[in-house]
Short mmCIF file of C-alpha atoms in Angstrom, two decimals:
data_model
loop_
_atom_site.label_atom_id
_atom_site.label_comp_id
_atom_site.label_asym_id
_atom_site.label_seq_id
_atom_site.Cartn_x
_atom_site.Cartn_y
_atom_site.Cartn_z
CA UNK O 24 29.81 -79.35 137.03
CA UNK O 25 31.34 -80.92 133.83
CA UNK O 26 28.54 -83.58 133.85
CA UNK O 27 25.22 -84.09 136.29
CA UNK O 28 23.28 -87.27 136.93
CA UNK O 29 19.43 -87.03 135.50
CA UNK O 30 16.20 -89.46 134.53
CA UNK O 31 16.24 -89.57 130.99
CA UNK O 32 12.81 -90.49 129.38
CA UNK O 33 13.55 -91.51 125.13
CA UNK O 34 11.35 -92.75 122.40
CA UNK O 35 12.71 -94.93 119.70
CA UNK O 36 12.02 -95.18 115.94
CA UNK O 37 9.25 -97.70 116.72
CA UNK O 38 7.49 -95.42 119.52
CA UNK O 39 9.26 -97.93 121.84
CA UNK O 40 9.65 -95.43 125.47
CA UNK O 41 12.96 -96.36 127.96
CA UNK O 42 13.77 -94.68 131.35
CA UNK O 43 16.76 -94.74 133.06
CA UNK O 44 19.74 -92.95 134.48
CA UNK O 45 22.01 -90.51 132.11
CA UNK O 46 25.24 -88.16 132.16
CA UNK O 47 24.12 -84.86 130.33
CA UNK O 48 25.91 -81.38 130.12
CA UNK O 49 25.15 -77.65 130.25
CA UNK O 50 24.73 -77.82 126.51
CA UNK O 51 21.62 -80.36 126.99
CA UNK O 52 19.62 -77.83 129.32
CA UNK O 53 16.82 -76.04 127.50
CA UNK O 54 16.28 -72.03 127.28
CA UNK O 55 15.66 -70.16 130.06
CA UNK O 56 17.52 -67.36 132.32
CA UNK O 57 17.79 -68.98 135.50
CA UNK O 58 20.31 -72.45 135.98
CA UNK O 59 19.39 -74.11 139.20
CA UNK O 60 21.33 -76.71 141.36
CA UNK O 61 18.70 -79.09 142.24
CA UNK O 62 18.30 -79.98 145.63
CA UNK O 63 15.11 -81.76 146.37
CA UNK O 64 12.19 -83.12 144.14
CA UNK O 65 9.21 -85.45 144.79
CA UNK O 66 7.17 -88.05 142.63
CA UNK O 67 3.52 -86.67 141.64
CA UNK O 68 1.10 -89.28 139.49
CA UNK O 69 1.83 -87.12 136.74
CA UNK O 70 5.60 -88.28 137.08
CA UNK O 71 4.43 -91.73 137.20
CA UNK O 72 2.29 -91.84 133.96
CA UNK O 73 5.67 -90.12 132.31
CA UNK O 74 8.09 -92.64 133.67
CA UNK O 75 5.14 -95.66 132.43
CA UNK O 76 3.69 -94.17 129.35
CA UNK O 77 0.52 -95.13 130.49
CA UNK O 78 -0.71 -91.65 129.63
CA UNK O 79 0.84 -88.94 126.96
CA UNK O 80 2.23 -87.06 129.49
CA UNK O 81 5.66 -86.37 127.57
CA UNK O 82 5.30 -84.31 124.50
CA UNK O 83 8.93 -83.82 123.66
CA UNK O 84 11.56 -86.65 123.78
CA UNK O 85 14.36 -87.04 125.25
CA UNK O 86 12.98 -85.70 128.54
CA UNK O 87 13.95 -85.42 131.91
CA UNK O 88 10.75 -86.02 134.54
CA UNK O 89 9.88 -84.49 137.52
CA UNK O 90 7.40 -81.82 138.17
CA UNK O 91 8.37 -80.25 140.94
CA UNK O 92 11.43 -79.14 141.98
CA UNK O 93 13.58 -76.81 144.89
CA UNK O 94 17.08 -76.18 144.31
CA UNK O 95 19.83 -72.88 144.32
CA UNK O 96 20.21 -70.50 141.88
CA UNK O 97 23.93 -70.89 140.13
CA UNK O 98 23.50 -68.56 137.12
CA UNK O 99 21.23 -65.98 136.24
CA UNK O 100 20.41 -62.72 134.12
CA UNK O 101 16.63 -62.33 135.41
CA UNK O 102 15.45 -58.91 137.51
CA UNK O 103 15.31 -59.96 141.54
CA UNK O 104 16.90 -63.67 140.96
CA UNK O 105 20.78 -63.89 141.87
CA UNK O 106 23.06 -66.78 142.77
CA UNK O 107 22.55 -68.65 145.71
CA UNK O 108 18.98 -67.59 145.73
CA UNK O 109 16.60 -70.49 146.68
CA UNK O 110 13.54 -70.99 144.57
CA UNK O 111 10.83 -73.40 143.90
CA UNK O 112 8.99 -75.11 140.38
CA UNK O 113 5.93 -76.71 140.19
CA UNK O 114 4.63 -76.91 136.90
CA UNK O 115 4.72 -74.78 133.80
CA UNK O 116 5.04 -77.99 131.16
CA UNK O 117 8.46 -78.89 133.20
CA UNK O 118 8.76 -83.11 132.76
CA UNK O 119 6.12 -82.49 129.72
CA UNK O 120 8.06 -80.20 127.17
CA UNK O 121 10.61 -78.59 129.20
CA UNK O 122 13.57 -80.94 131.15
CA UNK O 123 12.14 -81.41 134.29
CA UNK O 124 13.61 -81.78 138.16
CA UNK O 125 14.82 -84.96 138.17
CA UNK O 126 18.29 -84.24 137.58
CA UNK O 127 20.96 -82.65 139.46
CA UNK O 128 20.76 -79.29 137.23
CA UNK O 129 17.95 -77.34 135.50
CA UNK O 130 17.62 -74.25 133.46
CA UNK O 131 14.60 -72.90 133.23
CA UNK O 132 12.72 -69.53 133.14
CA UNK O 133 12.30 -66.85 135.88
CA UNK O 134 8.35 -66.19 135.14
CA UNK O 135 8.06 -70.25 136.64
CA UNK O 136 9.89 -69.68 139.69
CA UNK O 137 8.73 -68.46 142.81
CA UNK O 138 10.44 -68.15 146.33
CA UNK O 139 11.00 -71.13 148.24
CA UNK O 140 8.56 -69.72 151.92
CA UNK O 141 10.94 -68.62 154.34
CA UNK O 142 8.55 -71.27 156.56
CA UNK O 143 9.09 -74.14 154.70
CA UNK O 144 12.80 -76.44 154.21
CA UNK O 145 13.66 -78.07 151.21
CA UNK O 146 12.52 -81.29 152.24
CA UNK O 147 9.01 -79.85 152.92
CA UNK O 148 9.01 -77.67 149.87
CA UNK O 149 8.75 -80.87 148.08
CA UNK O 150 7.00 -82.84 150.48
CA UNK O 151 3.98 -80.73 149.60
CA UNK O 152 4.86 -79.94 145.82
CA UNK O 153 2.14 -79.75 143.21
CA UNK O 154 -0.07 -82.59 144.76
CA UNK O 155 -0.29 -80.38 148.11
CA UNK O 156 -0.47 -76.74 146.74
CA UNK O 157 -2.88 -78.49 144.89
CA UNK O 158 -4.67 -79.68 147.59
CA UNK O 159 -4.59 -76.29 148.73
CA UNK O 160 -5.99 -74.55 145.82
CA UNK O 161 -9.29 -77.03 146.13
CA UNK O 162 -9.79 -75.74 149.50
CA UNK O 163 -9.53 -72.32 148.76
CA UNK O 164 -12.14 -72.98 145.76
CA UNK O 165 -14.65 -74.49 148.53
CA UNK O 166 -14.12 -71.78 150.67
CA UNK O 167 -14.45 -69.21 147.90
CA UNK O 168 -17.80 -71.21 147.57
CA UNK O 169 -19.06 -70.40 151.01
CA UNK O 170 -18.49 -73.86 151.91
CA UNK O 171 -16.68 -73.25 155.68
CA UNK O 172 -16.60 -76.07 158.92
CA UNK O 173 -20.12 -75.38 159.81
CA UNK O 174 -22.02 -75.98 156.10
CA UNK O 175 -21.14 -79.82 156.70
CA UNK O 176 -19.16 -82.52 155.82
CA UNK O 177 -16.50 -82.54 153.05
CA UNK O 178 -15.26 -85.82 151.59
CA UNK O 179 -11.99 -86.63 149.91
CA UNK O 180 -11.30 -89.01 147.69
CA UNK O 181 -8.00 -91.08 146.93
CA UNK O 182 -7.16 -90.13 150.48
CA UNK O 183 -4.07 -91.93 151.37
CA UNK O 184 -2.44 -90.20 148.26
CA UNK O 185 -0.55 -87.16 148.11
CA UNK O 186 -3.01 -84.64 147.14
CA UNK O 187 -5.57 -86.75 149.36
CA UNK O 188 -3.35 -86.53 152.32
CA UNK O 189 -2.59 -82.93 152.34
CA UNK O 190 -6.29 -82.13 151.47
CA UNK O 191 -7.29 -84.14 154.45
CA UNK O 192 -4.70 -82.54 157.08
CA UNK O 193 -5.57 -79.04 155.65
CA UNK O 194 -9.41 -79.49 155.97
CA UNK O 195 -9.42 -81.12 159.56
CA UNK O 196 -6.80 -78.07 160.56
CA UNK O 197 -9.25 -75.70 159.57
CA UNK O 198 -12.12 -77.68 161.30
CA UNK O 199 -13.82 -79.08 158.66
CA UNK O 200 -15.56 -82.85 159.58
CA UNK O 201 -13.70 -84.69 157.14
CA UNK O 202 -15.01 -87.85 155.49
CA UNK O 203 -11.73 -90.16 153.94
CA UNK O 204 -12.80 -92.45 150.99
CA UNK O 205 -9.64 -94.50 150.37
CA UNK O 206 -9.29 -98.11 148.18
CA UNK O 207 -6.76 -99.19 151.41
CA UNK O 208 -8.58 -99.89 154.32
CA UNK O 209 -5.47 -100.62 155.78
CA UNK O 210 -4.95 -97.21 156.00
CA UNK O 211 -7.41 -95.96 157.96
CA UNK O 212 -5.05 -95.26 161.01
CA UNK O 213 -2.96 -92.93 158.72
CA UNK O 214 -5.76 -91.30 157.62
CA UNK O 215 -7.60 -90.70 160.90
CA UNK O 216 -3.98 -89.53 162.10
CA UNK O 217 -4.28 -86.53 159.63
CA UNK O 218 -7.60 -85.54 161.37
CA UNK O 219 -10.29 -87.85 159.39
CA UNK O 220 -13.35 -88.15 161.26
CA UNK O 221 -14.53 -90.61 158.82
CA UNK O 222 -13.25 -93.33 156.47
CA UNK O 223 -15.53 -94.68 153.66
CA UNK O 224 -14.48 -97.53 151.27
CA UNK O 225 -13.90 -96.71 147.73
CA UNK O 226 -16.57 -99.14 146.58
CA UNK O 227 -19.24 -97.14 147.95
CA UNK O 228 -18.13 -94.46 144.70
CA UNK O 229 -17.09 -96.72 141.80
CA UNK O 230 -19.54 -98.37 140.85
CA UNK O 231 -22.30 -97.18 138.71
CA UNK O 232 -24.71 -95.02 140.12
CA UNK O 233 -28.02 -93.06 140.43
CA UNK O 234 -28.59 -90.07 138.60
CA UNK O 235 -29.23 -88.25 142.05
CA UNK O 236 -28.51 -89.88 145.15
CA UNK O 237 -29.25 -89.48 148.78
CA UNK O 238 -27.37 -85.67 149.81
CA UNK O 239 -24.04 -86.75 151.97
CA UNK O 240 -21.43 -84.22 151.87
CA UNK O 241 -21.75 -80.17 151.58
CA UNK O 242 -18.62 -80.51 149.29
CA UNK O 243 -15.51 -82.54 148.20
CA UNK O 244 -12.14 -82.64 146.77
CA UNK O 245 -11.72 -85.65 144.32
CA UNK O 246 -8.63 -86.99 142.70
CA UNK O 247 -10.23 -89.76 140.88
CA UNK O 248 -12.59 -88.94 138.22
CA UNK O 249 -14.70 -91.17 136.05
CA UNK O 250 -17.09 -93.33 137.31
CA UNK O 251 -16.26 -91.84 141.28
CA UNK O 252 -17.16 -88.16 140.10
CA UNK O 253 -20.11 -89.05 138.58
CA UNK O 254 -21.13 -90.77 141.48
CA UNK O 255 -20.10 -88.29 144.54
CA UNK O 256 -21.66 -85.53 142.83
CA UNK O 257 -25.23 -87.27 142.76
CA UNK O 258 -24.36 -86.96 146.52
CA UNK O 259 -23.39 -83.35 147.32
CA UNK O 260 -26.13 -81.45 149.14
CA UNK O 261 -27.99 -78.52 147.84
CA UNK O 262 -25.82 -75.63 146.88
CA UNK O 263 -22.31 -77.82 147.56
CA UNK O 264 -19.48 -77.82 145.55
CA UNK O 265 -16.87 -80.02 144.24
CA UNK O 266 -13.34 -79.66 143.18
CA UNK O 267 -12.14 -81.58 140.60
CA UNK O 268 -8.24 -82.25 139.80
CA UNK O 269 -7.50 -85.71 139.50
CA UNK O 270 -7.81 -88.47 136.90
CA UNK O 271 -6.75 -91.76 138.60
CA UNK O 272 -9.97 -93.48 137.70
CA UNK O 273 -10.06 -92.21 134.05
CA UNK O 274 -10.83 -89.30 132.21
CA UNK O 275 -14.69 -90.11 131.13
CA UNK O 276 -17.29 -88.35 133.01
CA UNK O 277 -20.27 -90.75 132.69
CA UNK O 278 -22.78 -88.59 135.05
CA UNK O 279 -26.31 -86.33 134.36
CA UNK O 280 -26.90 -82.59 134.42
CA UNK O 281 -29.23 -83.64 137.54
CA UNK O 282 -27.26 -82.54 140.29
CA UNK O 283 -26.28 -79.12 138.40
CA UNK O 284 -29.78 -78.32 137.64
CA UNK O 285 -32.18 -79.67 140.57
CA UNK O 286 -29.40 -79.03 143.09
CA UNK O 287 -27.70 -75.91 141.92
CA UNK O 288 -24.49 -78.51 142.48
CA UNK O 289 -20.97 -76.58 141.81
CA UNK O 290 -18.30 -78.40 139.87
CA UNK O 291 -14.89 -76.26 140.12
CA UNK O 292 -11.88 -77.44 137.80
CA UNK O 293 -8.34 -77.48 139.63
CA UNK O 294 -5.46 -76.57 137.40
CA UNK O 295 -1.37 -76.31 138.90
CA UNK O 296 0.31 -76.30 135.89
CA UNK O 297 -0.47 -72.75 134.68
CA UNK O 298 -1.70 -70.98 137.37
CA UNK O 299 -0.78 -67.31 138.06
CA UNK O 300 2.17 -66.47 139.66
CA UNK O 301 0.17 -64.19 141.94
CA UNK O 302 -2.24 -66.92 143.00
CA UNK O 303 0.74 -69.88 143.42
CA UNK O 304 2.18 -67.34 145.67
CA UNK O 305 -1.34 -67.18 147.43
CA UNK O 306 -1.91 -70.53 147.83
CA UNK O 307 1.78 -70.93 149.58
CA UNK O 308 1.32 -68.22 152.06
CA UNK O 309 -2.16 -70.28 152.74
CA UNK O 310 0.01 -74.00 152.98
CA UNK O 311 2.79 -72.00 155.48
CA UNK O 312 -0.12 -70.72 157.39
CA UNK O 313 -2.59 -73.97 157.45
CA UNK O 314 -0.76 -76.96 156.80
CA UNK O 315 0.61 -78.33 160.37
CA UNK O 316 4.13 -79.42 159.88
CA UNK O 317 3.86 -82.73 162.30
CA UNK O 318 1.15 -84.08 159.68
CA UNK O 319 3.00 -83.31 157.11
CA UNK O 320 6.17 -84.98 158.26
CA UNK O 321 3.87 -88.20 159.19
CA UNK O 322 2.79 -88.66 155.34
CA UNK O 323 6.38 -88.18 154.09
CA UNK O 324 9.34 -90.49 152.96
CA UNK O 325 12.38 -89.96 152.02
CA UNK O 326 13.87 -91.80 148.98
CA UNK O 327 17.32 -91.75 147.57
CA UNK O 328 17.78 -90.31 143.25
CA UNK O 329 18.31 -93.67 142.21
CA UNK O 330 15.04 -94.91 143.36
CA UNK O 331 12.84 -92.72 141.92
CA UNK O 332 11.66 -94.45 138.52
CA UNK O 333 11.20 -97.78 140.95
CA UNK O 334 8.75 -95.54 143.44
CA UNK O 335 7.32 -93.15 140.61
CA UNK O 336 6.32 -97.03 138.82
CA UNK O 337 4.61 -97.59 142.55
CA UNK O 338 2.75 -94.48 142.51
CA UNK O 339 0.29 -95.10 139.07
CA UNK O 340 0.22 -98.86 141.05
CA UNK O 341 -1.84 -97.38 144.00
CA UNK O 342 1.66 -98.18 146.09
CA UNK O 343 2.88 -95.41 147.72
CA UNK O 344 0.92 -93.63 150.69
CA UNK O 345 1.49 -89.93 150.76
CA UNK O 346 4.26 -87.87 149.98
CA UNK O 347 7.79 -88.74 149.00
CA UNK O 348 10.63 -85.94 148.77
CA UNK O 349 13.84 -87.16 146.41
CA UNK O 350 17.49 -86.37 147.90
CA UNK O 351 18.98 -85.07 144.53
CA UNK O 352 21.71 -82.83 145.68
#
């Protein structure tokens, strides 16, 4: 491939950021011992605060988004990876400081990569990406909590998002009585469809709060942060947890050590970008095993390359419901 189509992401003199489409080369690609042929990304809220600069998300410039990414193996010199191998990204500082997945070709290095599951296409690879194994990892924090269907109810938060929706489908799959707090009542169909039992309105989270509240939920998964974390743990019963791994409603945590210390209240943090290969691989046998594959295909869309920046501008907008996988090759 003399040439392949990719986002490029550049920073002028005057700290002035433009996005758009760009030819690059072989000799663009950054180290690593594995070149892929990119067949599939998605569009995370990371991807979207890249492509807007409304957060530092991009640390090196020029740089090529996308977080995720599932493509074939064309070259490489790495132990147990050959050609035509298919493998899967999500993570590692890819779309940060390393080119990322929206382009048609990526080199990067064999210790990111895992093995696209033998259960999973392209197409769903990336319809879960990081915002489901995410979502995945969160459950398997409450459940390494002791939190399991019968303790109670577990709320999610941003749940007509991506890691929402895939938290939502996993937890009613396993049983779990799922409360959906969501902005869009509009979408309390969709939700419900993915197995809510219960859909609360995001006002009854953002605003400010007791220091301890009446005890609703055994546990919860939030995306937001801020105001709505501070807030929903005043809330969790005695002994429940909450996993944290979103930032949609800012990064201050204006709450009280009152839930921690008079409720013995568990806050977990949720980290995909540097995880453990063992424990990726973990929480991917759990998604192949868990996640059912008609939900999943209800919260996806497919979008074409060229649309990405448009829909990854929607996502930091509250604009895009669920998942969306990217035809790239």
């Amino acid at each position: 491939m003399p040439g392949f189509k990719a986002v490029l992401i550049q920073k002028d003199a005057s700290g002035s950021q433009s996005v758009g489409f760009a030819t690059l080369g072989d000799a663009d690609l950054m180290e690593g011992d594995v070149t892929v042929r990119i067949e599939r990304s998605t569009v995370n809220y990371k991807d979207g605060l890249a492509i807007t600069g409304r957060a530092p998300v991009v640390r090196r410039f020029p740089m090529v988004p996308g977080v995720d990414g599932v493509g074939i193996v064309e070259q490489s010199s790495a132990p147990g990876i050959k050609p035509g191998d298919r493998v899967l990204l999500n993570g590692w500082g890819v779309g940060e400081l390393h080119l990322g997945a929206w382009a048609e070709k990526a080199r990067w290095k064999s210790d990111w990569l895992i093995s696209l599951p033998s259960g999973f296409s392209p197409d769903e690879g990336m319809a879960i990406g990081t915002a489901g194994y995410t979502a995945m990892m969160a459950v398997m924090a409450l459940e390494r909590h002791g939190i399991h269907p019968p303790a109670g109810p577990v709320l999610v938060t941003g749940a007509a998002g991506g890691v929402g929706s895939v938290a939502v489908a996993l937890l009613a799959g396993l049983g779990y009585h799922v409360v959906a707090s969501t902005g869009r009542p509009e979408e309390a169909d969709y939700l419900k469809g993915l197995g809510a039992a219960e859909i609360i309105p995001r006002s009854e989270l953002n605003g400010r709060g007791k220091p301890l509240a009446r005890e609703r939920w055994i546990g919860a998964i939030d995306v937001v942060g801020g105001q709505t974390l501070a807030n929903l743990l005043s809330m969790i019963r005695y002994d429940g947890a909450v996993a944290a791994c979103g930032l949609a409603g800012g990064m201050e945590f204006p709450a009280t050590v009152a839930p921690f210390i008079l409720r013995g209240v568990t806050l977990y943090g949720i980290d995909s970008v540097y995880v453990p290969k063992p424990v990726r691989i973990a929480a991917w046998d759990r998604l192949d095993r868990d996640l059912d594959r008609a939900k999943l295909a209800a919260m996806t869309k497919r979008i074409a390359f060229d649309d990405v920046i448009d829909a990854a501008r929607q996502i930091v907008d509250g604009k895009v419901r669920g998942r969306l996988v990217v035809e790239i090759g």
